[in-house]
Short mmCIF file of C-alpha atoms in Angstrom, two decimals:
data_model
loop_
_atom_site.label_atom_id
_atom_site.label_comp_id
_atom_site.label_asym_id
_atom_site.label_seq_id
_atom_site.Cartn_x
_atom_site.Cartn_y
_atom_site.Cartn_z
CA MET A 6 -0.13 0.01 -0.02
CA SER A 7 1.57 3.35 -1.10
CA LYS A 8 1.90 6.36 1.11
CA GLY A 9 -0.71 8.23 -1.07
CA THR A 10 -3.24 5.45 -0.76
CA ILE A 11 -2.66 5.39 3.12
CA ARG A 12 -3.37 9.00 3.17
CA THR A 13 -6.59 8.70 1.02
CA LEU A 14 -7.70 6.16 3.27
CA ILE A 15 -7.06 7.90 6.50
CA MET A 16 -7.75 11.77 5.69
CA ALA A 17 -11.21 12.60 6.80
CA ASP A 18 -13.40 13.50 3.88
CA SER A 19 -17.14 14.33 4.91
CA GLN A 20 -18.10 14.27 1.17
CA ALA A 21 -16.50 11.05 0.50
CA ASP A 22 -17.79 9.40 3.76
CA ARG A 23 -21.46 10.57 2.92
CA VAL A 24 -21.53 8.47 -0.28
CA VAL A 25 -21.82 5.18 1.45
CA PRO A 26 -25.11 4.97 3.10
CA PRO A 27 -25.09 4.43 6.98
CA SER A 28 -25.58 0.73 7.65
CA GLY A 29 -27.36 -0.42 10.59
CA PHE A 30 -26.25 -3.84 11.93
CA THR A 31 -22.65 -3.77 10.68
CA ALA A 32 -22.08 -0.54 12.61
CA GLN A 33 -23.49 -1.91 15.76
CA LEU A 34 -21.53 -5.19 15.20
CA THR A 35 -18.22 -3.43 14.82
CA LEU A 36 -18.97 -1.28 17.81
CA PHE A 37 -19.92 -4.11 20.07
CA VAL A 38 -17.07 -6.50 18.84
CA SER A 39 -14.41 -3.74 19.29
CA GLY A 40 -15.77 -2.87 22.73
CA ALA A 41 -15.96 -6.42 23.92
CA MET A 42 -12.45 -7.33 22.59
CA ALA A 43 -11.04 -4.16 24.11
CA PHE A 44 -12.53 -5.09 27.55
CA LEU A 45 -10.87 -8.57 27.26
CA ALA A 46 -7.78 -7.19 26.09
CA VAL A 47 -7.55 -4.90 29.18
CA PHE A 48 -7.84 -7.89 31.48
CA ALA A 49 -5.47 -9.86 29.53
CA LEU A 50 -2.76 -7.04 29.69
CA ALA A 51 -3.43 -6.64 33.36
CA LEU A 52 -2.83 -10.42 33.78
CA SER A 53 0.30 -10.36 31.60
CA LEU A 54 1.88 -7.43 33.46
CA ALA A 55 0.95 -8.85 36.90
CA SER A 56 2.26 -12.36 36.15
CA GLY A 57 5.35 -10.72 34.82
CA ARG A 58 5.67 -8.71 38.10
CA LEU A 59 5.20 -12.04 40.07
CA ALA A 60 7.62 -13.86 38.18
CA ASP A 61 10.25 -11.33 38.81
CA ARG A 62 9.36 -10.99 42.51
CA TRP A 63 9.52 -14.77 43.17
CA ALA A 64 12.64 -15.04 41.18
CA SER A 65 14.35 -12.15 42.87
CA GLU A 66 13.31 -12.98 46.52
CA LEU A 67 13.79 -16.71 46.16
CA ALA A 68 17.24 -16.10 44.60
CA ARG A 69 18.40 -14.01 47.54
CA ALA A 70 17.24 -16.38 50.29
CA ALA A 71 18.79 -19.66 51.13
CA THR A 72 18.83 -22.03 54.18
CA LEU A 73 21.79 -23.89 55.67
CA ARG A 74 20.80 -26.97 57.73
CA ILE A 75 23.27 -28.50 60.11
CA ASN A 76 22.56 -32.11 60.67
CA ALA A 77 25.22 -33.29 63.20
CA PRO A 78 25.33 -35.21 66.47
CA ALA A 79 24.08 -33.18 69.40
CA ASP A 80 27.51 -32.45 70.85
CA GLN A 81 28.76 -31.24 67.55
CA VAL A 82 25.94 -28.96 66.37
CA ALA A 83 27.16 -25.88 68.03
CA ALA A 84 30.71 -26.19 66.89
CA GLN A 85 29.60 -26.94 63.25
CA THR A 86 27.16 -24.11 63.47
CA ARG A 87 29.99 -21.63 64.30
CA ALA A 88 32.14 -23.13 61.64
CA ALA A 89 29.38 -22.71 59.07
CA LEU A 90 28.72 -19.10 60.18
CA THR A 91 32.46 -18.21 59.82
CA ILE A 92 32.44 -19.73 56.34
CA LEU A 93 29.37 -17.69 55.31
CA ARG A 94 30.66 -14.40 56.65
CA GLN A 95 33.74 -15.00 54.42
CA THR A 96 31.85 -15.90 51.39
CA PRO A 97 31.61 -13.01 49.00
CA GLY A 98 28.00 -12.26 47.91
CA VAL A 99 26.55 -13.53 51.23
CA ALA A 100 24.99 -10.30 52.90
CA GLU A 101 23.72 -11.90 56.09
CA ALA A 102 23.85 -15.28 57.72
CA ARG A 103 22.11 -15.80 61.06
CA ALA A 104 21.64 -19.07 63.14
CA LEU A 105 17.74 -19.38 64.08
CA THR A 106 17.13 -19.48 67.67
CA ARG A 107 15.23 -22.40 69.47
CA GLU A 108 12.19 -20.14 69.65
CA GLU A 109 12.17 -19.47 65.84
CA GLN A 110 12.75 -22.98 65.04
CA ALA A 111 9.92 -24.12 67.39
CA ALA A 112 7.66 -21.49 65.63
CA LEU A 113 8.42 -22.89 62.36
CA LEU A 114 7.52 -26.51 63.56
CA ALA A 115 4.38 -25.30 65.33
CA PRO A 116 1.99 -25.63 62.55
CA TRP A 117 2.82 -29.39 62.14
CA PHE A 118 3.54 -30.30 65.82
CA GLY A 119 1.82 -27.64 67.96
CA ALA A 120 3.10 -24.75 70.06
CA ASP A 121 4.30 -26.97 72.93
CA LEU A 122 6.75 -28.99 71.08
CA PRO A 123 10.01 -29.53 73.12
CA VAL A 124 12.44 -28.73 70.44
CA ASP A 125 15.39 -29.28 72.88
CA ALA A 126 14.31 -33.14 73.31
CA LEU A 127 14.17 -33.76 69.65
CA PRO A 128 17.14 -34.12 67.00
CA VAL A 129 16.05 -31.08 65.12
CA PRO A 130 18.69 -29.76 62.87
CA GLN A 131 20.00 -26.27 63.29
CA LEU A 132 18.87 -23.74 60.65
CA ILE A 133 20.91 -20.94 59.23
CA GLU A 134 19.20 -18.23 57.35
CA ILE A 135 21.21 -16.82 54.49
CA ARG A 136 20.46 -13.57 52.68
CA GLY A 137 22.48 -13.10 49.50
CA GLY A 138 23.72 -9.57 48.34
CA GLU A 139 24.25 -8.05 44.93
CA PRO A 140 25.82 -9.92 43.17
CA GLY A 141 24.94 -13.14 44.76
CA TYR A 142 27.17 -15.71 46.07
CA ASP A 143 28.52 -18.78 44.31
CA ALA A 144 26.29 -21.54 45.69
CA GLN A 145 28.20 -24.33 44.05
CA GLY A 146 31.62 -23.10 45.61
CA LEU A 147 29.91 -22.67 48.89
CA ARG A 148 28.65 -26.11 48.82
CA LEU A 149 31.99 -27.69 48.02
CA ARG A 150 33.74 -25.59 50.97
CA LEU A 151 30.90 -26.77 53.43
CA VAL A 152 31.38 -30.23 52.44
CA ALA A 153 35.03 -30.13 53.05
CA GLU A 154 34.72 -28.08 56.54
CA VAL A 155 31.27 -28.48 57.88
CA PRO A 156 30.28 -32.24 57.10
CA GLY A 157 26.74 -31.93 58.63
CA ALA A 158 25.86 -28.75 56.52
CA VAL A 159 23.38 -28.97 53.70
CA LEU A 160 22.70 -25.85 51.63
CA ASP A 161 19.17 -25.47 50.28
CA ASP A 162 19.12 -22.39 47.90
CA HIS A 163 15.52 -23.05 46.94
CA THR A 164 16.21 -23.87 43.33
CA ARG A 165 14.23 -27.02 43.29
CA TRP A 166 11.14 -25.31 43.84
CA ARG A 167 11.83 -21.79 42.86
CA ALA A 168 12.29 -22.70 39.11
CA PRO A 169 8.72 -24.39 38.65
CA LEU A 170 7.09 -21.17 40.16
CA VAL A 171 8.88 -18.85 38.02
CA ASP A 172 8.22 -20.83 35.03
CA ALA A 173 4.56 -20.96 35.97
CA ALA A 174 4.50 -17.23 36.11
CA HIS A 175 6.18 -16.93 32.96
CA SER A 176 3.83 -19.21 31.34
CA LEU A 177 0.95 -17.27 32.50
CA ARG A 178 2.42 -14.12 31.06
CA ARG A 179 2.89 -15.86 27.63
CA LEU A 180 -0.80 -17.23 27.83
CA ALA A 181 -1.92 -13.56 28.50
CA LEU A 182 0.10 -12.31 25.51
CA VAL A 183 -1.24 -15.16 23.34
CA SER A 184 -4.72 -14.02 24.59
CA ILE A 185 -4.05 -10.48 23.36
CA LEU A 186 -3.05 -11.75 19.88
CA LEU A 187 -6.02 -14.02 19.75
CA ILE A 188 -8.35 -10.95 20.68
CA GLY A 189 -6.63 -9.13 17.96
CA GLY A 190 -7.21 -11.85 15.40
CA ALA A 191 -10.82 -12.43 16.40
CA THR A 192 -11.46 -8.60 16.22
CA ALA A 193 -9.88 -8.59 12.59
CA ALA A 194 -11.99 -11.60 11.64
CA MET A 195 -15.30 -10.09 12.96
CA ILE A 196 -14.60 -6.75 11.32
CA THR A 197 -13.74 -8.47 8.05
CA LEU A 198 -17.08 -9.99 8.25
CA ALA A 199 -18.81 -6.90 8.99
CA ALA A 200 -16.99 -5.10 6.28
CA ASN A 201 -17.75 -7.73 3.70
CA ALA A 202 -21.43 -7.47 4.52
CA ALA A 203 -21.43 -3.89 4.23
CA LEU A 204 -19.60 -4.07 0.83
CA ALA A 205 -21.97 -6.63 -0.47
CA ALA A 206 -25.02 -4.65 0.68
CA ASN A 207 -23.60 -1.63 -1.09
CA ALA A 208 -22.83 -3.29 -4.34
CA GLN A 209 -25.22 -1.00 -6.16
CA VAL A 210 -23.47 2.08 -4.60
CA ILE A 211 -20.20 0.95 -5.56
CA GLU A 212 -21.40 0.54 -9.11
CA VAL A 213 -22.77 3.98 -9.38
CA LEU A 214 -19.57 5.41 -7.93
CA ARG A 215 -17.40 3.64 -10.44
CA LEU A 216 -19.89 4.81 -13.28
CA VAL A 217 -19.20 8.34 -12.35
CA GLY A 218 -15.46 7.98 -12.16
CA ALA A 219 -14.71 7.06 -8.66
CA ARG A 220 -11.46 5.14 -8.18
CA ASP A 221 -11.32 2.09 -5.99
CA ARG A 222 -9.21 3.66 -3.17
CA TYR A 223 -11.81 6.40 -2.95
CA ILE A 224 -14.44 3.87 -2.51
CA ALA A 225 -12.34 1.81 -0.20
CA GLY A 226 -11.62 4.77 1.77
CA ALA A 227 -15.18 5.56 2.56
CA PHE A 228 -15.59 2.06 4.07
CA VAL A 229 -12.21 1.90 5.72
CA ARG A 230 -12.62 5.31 7.51
CA ARG A 231 -16.13 4.26 8.74
CA PHE A 232 -14.95 0.84 10.22
CA THR A 233 -11.83 2.29 11.65
CA LEU A 234 -13.67 5.04 13.47
CA ARG A 235 -16.35 2.53 14.73
CA ALA A 236 -13.61 0.28 16.05
CA LEU A 237 -11.80 3.22 17.67
CA ILE A 238 -15.00 4.28 19.42
CA GLY A 239 -15.89 0.82 20.38
CA ALA A 240 -12.48 -0.09 21.56
CA ALA A 241 -12.23 3.08 23.55
CA VAL A 242 -15.45 2.43 25.39
CA GLY A 243 -14.41 -1.24 25.95
CA MET A 244 -10.95 -0.02 27.39
CA VAL A 245 -12.65 2.50 29.84
CA LEU A 246 -14.97 -0.30 31.08
CA GLY A 247 -12.18 -2.85 31.43
CA MET A 248 -9.91 -0.41 33.25
CA ALA A 249 -12.95 0.41 35.75
CA GLY A 250 -13.10 -3.31 36.15
CA VAL A 251 -9.41 -3.60 36.91
CA MET A 252 -9.59 -0.74 39.22
CA LEU A 253 -12.21 -2.63 41.39
CA LEU A 254 -9.98 -5.61 41.87
CA PRO A 255 -8.43 -5.97 45.33
CA GLU A 256 -5.03 -4.20 45.94
CA ALA A 257 -1.99 -6.49 46.19
CA SER A 258 -1.58 -7.78 49.76
CA ASP A 259 0.50 -10.51 51.35
CA GLU A 260 -2.75 -12.12 52.84
CA GLY A 261 -4.27 -12.37 49.34
CA GLY A 262 -1.30 -14.00 47.80
CA PHE A 263 -1.25 -14.57 44.08
CA LEU A 264 -5.02 -13.55 43.45
CA THR A 265 -4.48 -9.99 44.53
CA GLY A 266 -2.46 -7.25 42.84
CA LEU A 267 -3.62 -8.24 39.37
CA GLY A 268 -4.16 -4.75 38.19
CA PHE A 269 -1.85 -2.13 36.76
CA GLN A 270 0.88 -0.32 38.65
CA GLY A 271 2.27 3.04 38.04
CA LEU A 272 3.00 3.85 34.32
CA GLY A 273 1.30 0.57 33.54
CA TRP A 274 -2.01 2.26 33.79
CA LEU A 275 -1.03 4.11 30.50
CA LEU A 276 -0.62 0.92 28.51
CA PRO A 277 -4.36 0.10 28.16
CA LEU A 278 -4.54 3.41 26.04
CA VAL A 279 -2.71 1.57 23.27
CA ILE A 280 -5.69 -0.84 22.93
CA PRO A 281 -8.12 1.39 20.96
CA VAL A 282 -5.29 2.54 18.65
CA LEU A 283 -4.33 -1.07 17.97
CA GLY A 284 -8.08 -1.94 17.58
CA ALA A 285 -8.20 1.00 15.09
CA VAL A 286 -5.12 -0.43 13.26
CA VAL A 287 -6.73 -3.72 13.10
CA ALA A 288 -9.88 -2.61 11.74
CA PHE A 289 -8.10 -0.33 9.19
CA ALA A 290 -6.00 -3.30 7.81
CA ALA A 291 -9.08 -5.72 7.92
CA THR A 292 -11.29 -3.45 6.10
CA TRP A 293 -8.91 -2.42 3.66
CA ALA A 294 -8.19 -5.91 2.68
CA ALA A 295 -11.76 -6.78 2.56
CA ALA A 296 -12.61 -3.78 0.40
CA ARG A 297 -9.59 -4.43 -1.96
CA ARG A 298 -10.96 -8.12 -2.44
CA THR A 299 -14.52 -7.10 -3.00
CA LEU A 300 -13.80 -4.37 -5.34
CA LYS A 301 -11.63 -6.56 -7.38
CA GLU A 302 -14.42 -9.17 -7.33
CA LEU A 303 -16.95 -6.68 -8.46
CA THR A 304 -14.99 -5.61 -11.54
CA MET B 29 -29.77 29.42 -17.47
CA SER B 30 -28.13 31.07 -20.45
CA PRO B 31 -25.87 29.06 -22.73
CA ILE B 32 -23.09 31.33 -21.51
CA GLY B 33 -23.71 30.60 -17.91
CA LEU B 34 -23.92 26.93 -18.65
CA ARG B 35 -20.69 27.17 -20.60
CA ARG B 36 -19.03 28.70 -17.70
CA ALA B 37 -20.30 26.25 -15.24
CA LEU B 38 -19.20 23.43 -17.30
CA LYS B 39 -15.69 24.55 -18.04
CA LEU B 40 -14.93 25.10 -14.44
CA HIS B 41 -14.69 21.49 -13.90
CA PRO B 42 -12.08 20.01 -16.56
CA PRO B 43 -11.96 16.28 -16.36
CA SER B 44 -8.87 14.90 -14.72
CA GLY B 45 -7.89 12.73 -17.69
CA LYS B 46 -4.88 13.41 -19.43
CA LYS B 47 -5.52 15.39 -22.70
CA GLY B 48 -2.34 14.01 -23.97
CA ASP B 49 -4.15 10.73 -24.28
CA GLU B 50 -5.74 11.76 -27.55
CA PRO B 51 -4.41 10.31 -30.69
CA ALA B 52 -2.09 12.34 -32.61
CA GLY B 53 -4.34 12.59 -35.56
CA GLY B 54 -8.03 12.53 -36.20
CA ARG B 55 -8.94 13.03 -32.59
CA ILE B 56 -11.67 10.57 -32.62
CA LEU B 57 -13.13 10.35 -29.06
CA ILE B 58 -14.49 6.96 -29.04
CA GLU B 59 -13.74 4.43 -31.65
CA LEU B 60 -15.29 0.90 -32.21
CA GLU B 61 -13.45 -1.30 -34.51
CA ASN B 62 -15.01 -4.70 -35.71
CA VAL B 63 -16.40 -5.07 -32.09
CA GLY B 64 -18.42 -8.13 -31.15
CA TYR B 65 -20.05 -8.94 -27.99
CA SER B 66 -21.25 -12.31 -26.87
CA TYR B 67 -22.90 -13.41 -23.76
CA GLY B 68 -23.81 -17.04 -22.50
CA GLY B 69 -22.58 -18.56 -25.97
CA GLY B 70 -24.72 -16.35 -28.05
CA GLU B 71 -23.60 -13.30 -30.16
CA LEU B 72 -25.37 -10.05 -29.23
CA LEU B 73 -23.46 -7.80 -31.35
CA GLY B 74 -21.05 -8.43 -34.05
CA ASP B 75 -18.71 -6.60 -36.50
CA ILE B 76 -19.52 -3.07 -34.98
CA SER B 77 -17.40 -0.22 -36.33
CA VAL B 78 -18.29 3.25 -35.40
CA ASP B 79 -16.34 6.65 -34.70
CA LEU B 80 -17.62 9.37 -32.38
CA SER B 81 -15.54 12.43 -33.54
CA PRO B 82 -15.67 15.77 -31.50
CA GLY B 83 -18.86 17.75 -31.81
CA SER B 84 -20.80 15.10 -33.54
CA PHE B 85 -24.28 14.01 -32.74
CA HIS B 86 -25.64 10.65 -33.14
CA PHE B 87 -28.66 8.63 -32.56
CA LEU B 88 -28.60 4.87 -31.89
CA THR B 89 -31.78 3.29 -32.65
CA GLY B 90 -33.27 -0.25 -33.07
CA PRO B 91 -36.01 -2.40 -31.65
CA SER B 92 -36.09 -3.33 -27.85
CA GLY B 93 -33.52 -5.81 -27.08
CA SER B 94 -31.44 -5.06 -30.13
CA GLY B 95 -28.27 -4.26 -28.04
CA LYS B 96 -28.53 -0.43 -27.95
CA THR B 97 -27.60 -0.33 -24.20
CA THR B 98 -24.92 -3.14 -24.68
CA LEU B 99 -23.21 -0.94 -27.38
CA LEU B 100 -23.22 2.03 -25.00
CA LYS B 101 -21.93 0.07 -22.30
CA LEU B 102 -19.03 -0.95 -24.54
CA CYS B 103 -18.49 2.64 -25.30
CA TYR B 104 -17.98 3.53 -21.58
CA GLY B 105 -16.11 0.37 -20.55
CA ALA B 106 -18.91 -1.15 -18.43
CA LEU B 107 -18.68 -4.25 -20.75
CA GLN B 108 -15.61 -5.64 -22.52
CA ALA B 109 -15.85 -6.43 -26.15
CA SER B 110 -15.55 -10.09 -27.01
CA ALA B 111 -14.18 -9.26 -30.31
CA GLY B 112 -12.48 -6.28 -31.99
CA GLN B 113 -11.26 -3.13 -30.17
CA VAL B 114 -12.97 -0.31 -28.27
CA ARG B 115 -10.69 2.74 -28.00
CA GLY B 116 -11.48 5.79 -25.79
CA PHE B 117 -9.43 8.91 -26.42
CA GLY B 118 -6.88 6.81 -28.33
CA GLN B 119 -6.62 4.01 -25.52
CA ASP B 120 -7.66 0.55 -25.82
CA LEU B 121 -10.24 0.15 -22.97
CA ARG B 122 -9.13 -3.42 -22.48
CA ARG B 123 -5.77 -2.28 -21.39
CA LEU B 124 -6.94 0.15 -18.83
CA ASP B 125 -6.52 -0.86 -15.16
CA ARG B 126 -9.31 0.17 -12.61
CA ASP B 127 -7.70 3.42 -11.91
CA GLN B 128 -7.36 4.38 -15.61
CA MET B 129 -10.92 3.37 -16.29
CA ALA B 130 -12.18 5.64 -13.36
CA LEU B 131 -10.27 8.68 -15.12
CA PHE B 132 -11.62 7.68 -18.55
CA ARG B 133 -15.01 7.63 -17.21
CA ARG B 134 -14.52 11.14 -15.93
CA ARG B 135 -14.20 12.24 -19.49
CA ILE B 136 -17.63 10.67 -20.53
CA GLY B 137 -21.08 11.61 -19.17
CA VAL B 138 -23.55 8.88 -19.05
CA VAL B 139 -27.27 9.15 -18.69
CA HIS B 140 -28.31 5.89 -17.75
CA GLN B 141 -31.79 4.31 -18.62
CA ASP B 142 -32.58 3.99 -14.93
CA CYS B 143 -30.73 6.97 -13.87
CA ARG B 144 -28.83 5.25 -11.10
CA PHE B 145 -28.74 7.50 -8.15
CA LEU B 146 -27.59 7.17 -4.65
CA ASP B 147 -31.04 7.16 -2.84
CA HIS B 148 -29.72 8.43 0.52
CA LEU B 149 -28.28 11.50 -0.91
CA PRO B 150 -30.26 14.76 -1.79
CA LEU B 151 -30.41 15.46 -5.42
CA ALA B 152 -27.77 18.25 -5.46
CA GLU B 153 -25.29 15.86 -4.13
CA ASN B 154 -26.22 13.25 -6.62
CA ILE B 155 -25.65 15.63 -9.17
CA ALA B 156 -22.52 16.72 -7.80
CA LEU B 157 -21.37 13.11 -7.28
CA PRO B 158 -18.62 13.10 -10.24
CA LEU B 159 -17.16 16.19 -8.64
CA THR B 160 -17.15 14.45 -5.26
CA VAL B 161 -15.52 11.31 -6.24
CA SER B 162 -12.89 13.18 -8.24
CA GLY B 163 -11.86 15.21 -5.14
CA HIS B 164 -13.29 18.62 -6.01
CA ASP B 165 -14.31 20.83 -3.08
CA LEU B 166 -17.89 21.27 -3.34
CA SER B 167 -18.00 24.29 -1.09
CA GLY B 168 -16.41 26.43 -3.89
CA GLN B 169 -18.65 24.97 -6.52
CA GLN B 170 -22.08 25.83 -5.19
CA GLU B 171 -22.70 28.65 -7.60
CA ASN B 172 -21.76 26.44 -10.75
CA LEU B 173 -23.84 23.57 -9.28
CA GLY B 174 -26.79 26.01 -8.74
CA GLU B 175 -26.60 27.28 -12.42
CA LEU B 176 -26.49 23.60 -13.64
CA MET B 177 -29.55 22.81 -11.66
CA ALA B 178 -31.28 25.84 -12.88
CA TRP B 179 -30.28 24.81 -16.54
CA VAL B 180 -32.28 21.55 -16.00
CA GLY B 181 -34.95 23.26 -14.05
CA LEU B 182 -34.44 21.43 -10.78
CA THR B 183 -33.47 24.33 -8.49
CA LYS B 184 -36.29 23.88 -6.17
CA ARG B 185 -35.64 20.09 -5.90
CA ALA B 186 -32.16 20.37 -4.69
CA ASP B 187 -32.93 18.90 -1.26
CA ALA B 188 -35.22 16.17 -2.53
CA LEU B 189 -34.17 12.56 -2.36
CA PRO B 190 -34.16 10.61 -5.60
CA PRO B 191 -37.18 8.36 -4.60
CA GLU B 192 -39.29 11.50 -4.34
CA LEU B 193 -38.58 12.76 -7.92
CA SER B 194 -40.72 12.18 -11.09
CA GLY B 195 -39.40 10.36 -13.99
CA GLY B 196 -38.83 13.66 -15.97
CA GLU B 197 -36.99 15.08 -12.91
CA ARG B 198 -34.82 12.01 -12.64
CA GLN B 199 -34.00 12.27 -16.39
CA ARG B 200 -33.05 15.86 -16.15
CA ALA B 201 -31.01 15.25 -13.01
CA ALA B 202 -29.12 12.28 -14.70
CA LEU B 203 -28.27 14.63 -17.53
CA ALA B 204 -27.04 17.33 -15.07
CA ARG B 205 -24.90 14.76 -13.37
CA ALA B 206 -23.65 13.41 -16.74
CA VAL B 207 -22.47 16.93 -17.84
CA ILE B 208 -21.06 18.41 -14.59
CA MET B 209 -17.48 17.33 -15.26
CA SER B 210 -17.76 18.91 -18.54
CA PRO B 211 -17.03 15.69 -20.35
CA ASP B 212 -16.05 15.50 -23.90
CA VAL B 213 -18.76 12.84 -24.80
CA VAL B 214 -22.27 12.47 -23.42
CA LEU B 215 -23.84 8.97 -23.86
CA ALA B 216 -27.67 8.84 -23.11
CA ASP B 217 -29.56 5.54 -22.90
CA GLU B 218 -33.17 6.15 -23.63
CA PRO B 219 -33.07 9.57 -21.84
CA THR B 220 -36.72 10.30 -22.82
CA GLY B 221 -38.15 6.64 -22.12
CA ASN B 222 -39.99 7.53 -18.98
CA VAL B 223 -41.25 10.93 -19.75
CA ASP B 224 -44.01 12.59 -21.80
CA TRP B 225 -43.59 14.30 -25.12
CA GLU B 226 -43.06 17.69 -23.75
CA MET B 227 -40.53 16.68 -21.34
CA SER B 228 -38.76 14.58 -23.91
CA GLN B 229 -38.50 17.74 -26.18
CA ARG B 230 -37.01 19.59 -23.26
CA LEU B 231 -34.41 16.90 -22.63
CA LEU B 232 -33.60 17.02 -26.30
CA GLN B 233 -33.02 20.68 -26.29
CA LEU B 234 -30.78 20.43 -23.31
CA LEU B 235 -28.65 17.63 -25.43
CA ILE B 236 -28.74 19.92 -28.51
CA GLU B 237 -27.40 22.84 -26.39
CA LEU B 238 -24.61 20.71 -25.21
CA ASN B 239 -23.76 19.70 -28.72
CA ARG B 240 -23.61 23.29 -29.79
CA MET B 241 -21.07 23.75 -27.14
CA GLY B 242 -19.10 21.07 -28.72
CA LYS B 243 -19.91 18.18 -26.83
CA THR B 244 -20.29 14.82 -28.70
CA ILE B 245 -23.75 13.27 -28.08
CA LEU B 246 -24.88 9.67 -28.54
CA ILE B 247 -28.39 8.98 -27.80
CA ALA B 248 -29.76 5.50 -27.75
CA THR B 249 -33.60 5.60 -28.39
CA HIS B 250 -36.28 3.74 -30.11
CA ASP B 251 -38.29 7.04 -30.25
CA LEU B 252 -38.29 7.84 -33.84
CA GLY B 253 -40.40 11.00 -33.11
CA LEU B 254 -37.51 12.35 -31.06
CA ILE B 255 -34.90 11.74 -33.88
CA ARG B 256 -37.12 13.42 -36.48
CA ALA B 257 -37.44 16.41 -33.96
CA ALA B 258 -33.65 16.55 -33.55
CA LYS B 259 -32.84 16.29 -37.28
CA SER B 260 -34.61 19.53 -38.03
CA GLN B 261 -32.28 21.41 -35.63
CA VAL B 262 -29.06 19.44 -35.62
CA GLN B 263 -26.89 17.63 -37.97
CA ALA B 264 -27.27 14.08 -36.65
CA ARG B 265 -26.16 10.65 -37.76
CA VAL B 266 -28.54 7.99 -37.16
CA LEU B 267 -27.30 4.53 -36.56
CA ARG B 268 -29.51 1.45 -36.37
CA ILE B 269 -28.90 -2.00 -34.88
CA SER B 270 -30.49 -4.71 -36.81
CA ASN B 271 -29.77 -8.43 -36.64
CA ARG B 272 -26.67 -7.60 -34.32
CA ARG B 273 -25.07 -5.55 -36.88
CA LEU B 274 -24.84 -1.56 -37.07
CA GLN B 275 -26.20 0.13 -39.98
CA LEU B 276 -26.42 3.86 -40.99
CA ALA B 277 -30.12 4.45 -41.14
CA GLY B 278 -31.73 5.66 -44.26
CA ALA B 279 -33.40 9.10 -45.09
CA ASP B 280 -36.80 7.57 -43.95
CA LEU B 281 -35.83 8.88 -40.54
#
């Protein structure tokens, strides 16, 4: 499509737009479809952004945290704990290493064994909480040194269950993006159908216009502008309703876990403004293709 | 409206086709050379040769169904010849793409038998349609459009929708639309088919007036009275389609 053609199709021309009679159901169909699709696209976008944030947060938080477990005979626990803490403090990338107190360990076990658990009477391993710095520490190197110097130490850097969580969040984001693409495709298909119906209904008008010397791009432009404008208006309404729906979602909170904080944050609130523009672009392309095909067939 | 006013109104809208398209010699506007047209396996027209030179006046006659409308459609490219060649302003119409065909049609005014209006537009906008589709700004053309509407006697009907018009009004409006781009050639298909004698004479006078301004006129009609009335005022060539062939009609007309 040349620049001149695009200009002809886009530039408002009230006279040209009047030559095509207003059509009832195709106009309403385009408005409704664009509105509904924009509404869904807002939610898909919100889900995509939220799952992206979630993946980043989980990856970041879990990457920084690790646990060292000292499984040793009761008389060696204290010595191995000290040795492990010394090694950890010497390890580059470890920001903080702290042995959990008896009370803290009892609190961790309380959900399973009750608050009155006599921790001292049980062979409960000593736990050391590790906070990584920026950049992080070399887990493999640390593991090797611990094996050599603290035989009862087992380093758990949460890789085992961190990876599936982060993968799940990334998959969710990919699904949301695919949904946005599908929404765009469905919008294009519906608008193509509506444009085809409008073009077929106006075959006589097109014939008259050709007989008086109208070029195809002039005729196509009248349809393209009309459908693009309808899609833009419909998508804008759908976007506003979708954003209102997102605003009504609960705020992010620790108690709510994953199901809260699905809305937009900060500049993310500006992103849905792109949806009506994309809707209009999709409508423009779909109507242009439909008009070109129909006008060729009507020759 | 005076002929001078009409001349002014028509000359303000030169068609956008390239004048350089005209052949170097002869300046024949529309030329059919051994043209045949077949449809559904049957020949409707065969071996038709005719030239429309500038300022000429032609009648095309023949019985109903003889192919008058088909021949006109071949002249303005609505149908493509099955045999032979149709040239418009020196160009083989078969070789024109859709854009070039649009430009070609801006140089030809056609009065269709059924007038072909856009029913949702007021009459004035229908008459101005060739200007609209060729990108002219109508706001600066109101005076000329008014003069043209006055010429066909439709000033008071400017805001009427086509379905509200009588047969005669529709025919006059179709004529006004056909000439608004000041075309070189006006093709009229049964322009008096749906009107009474008085109105047909009025339409004839409008076409004769256009011819006196140098326009080439081709009228397809089976109304021999109209042809006789015209021959007393203008030098017209009468062509008759008979048995799918074109003949020059005799002096009996």
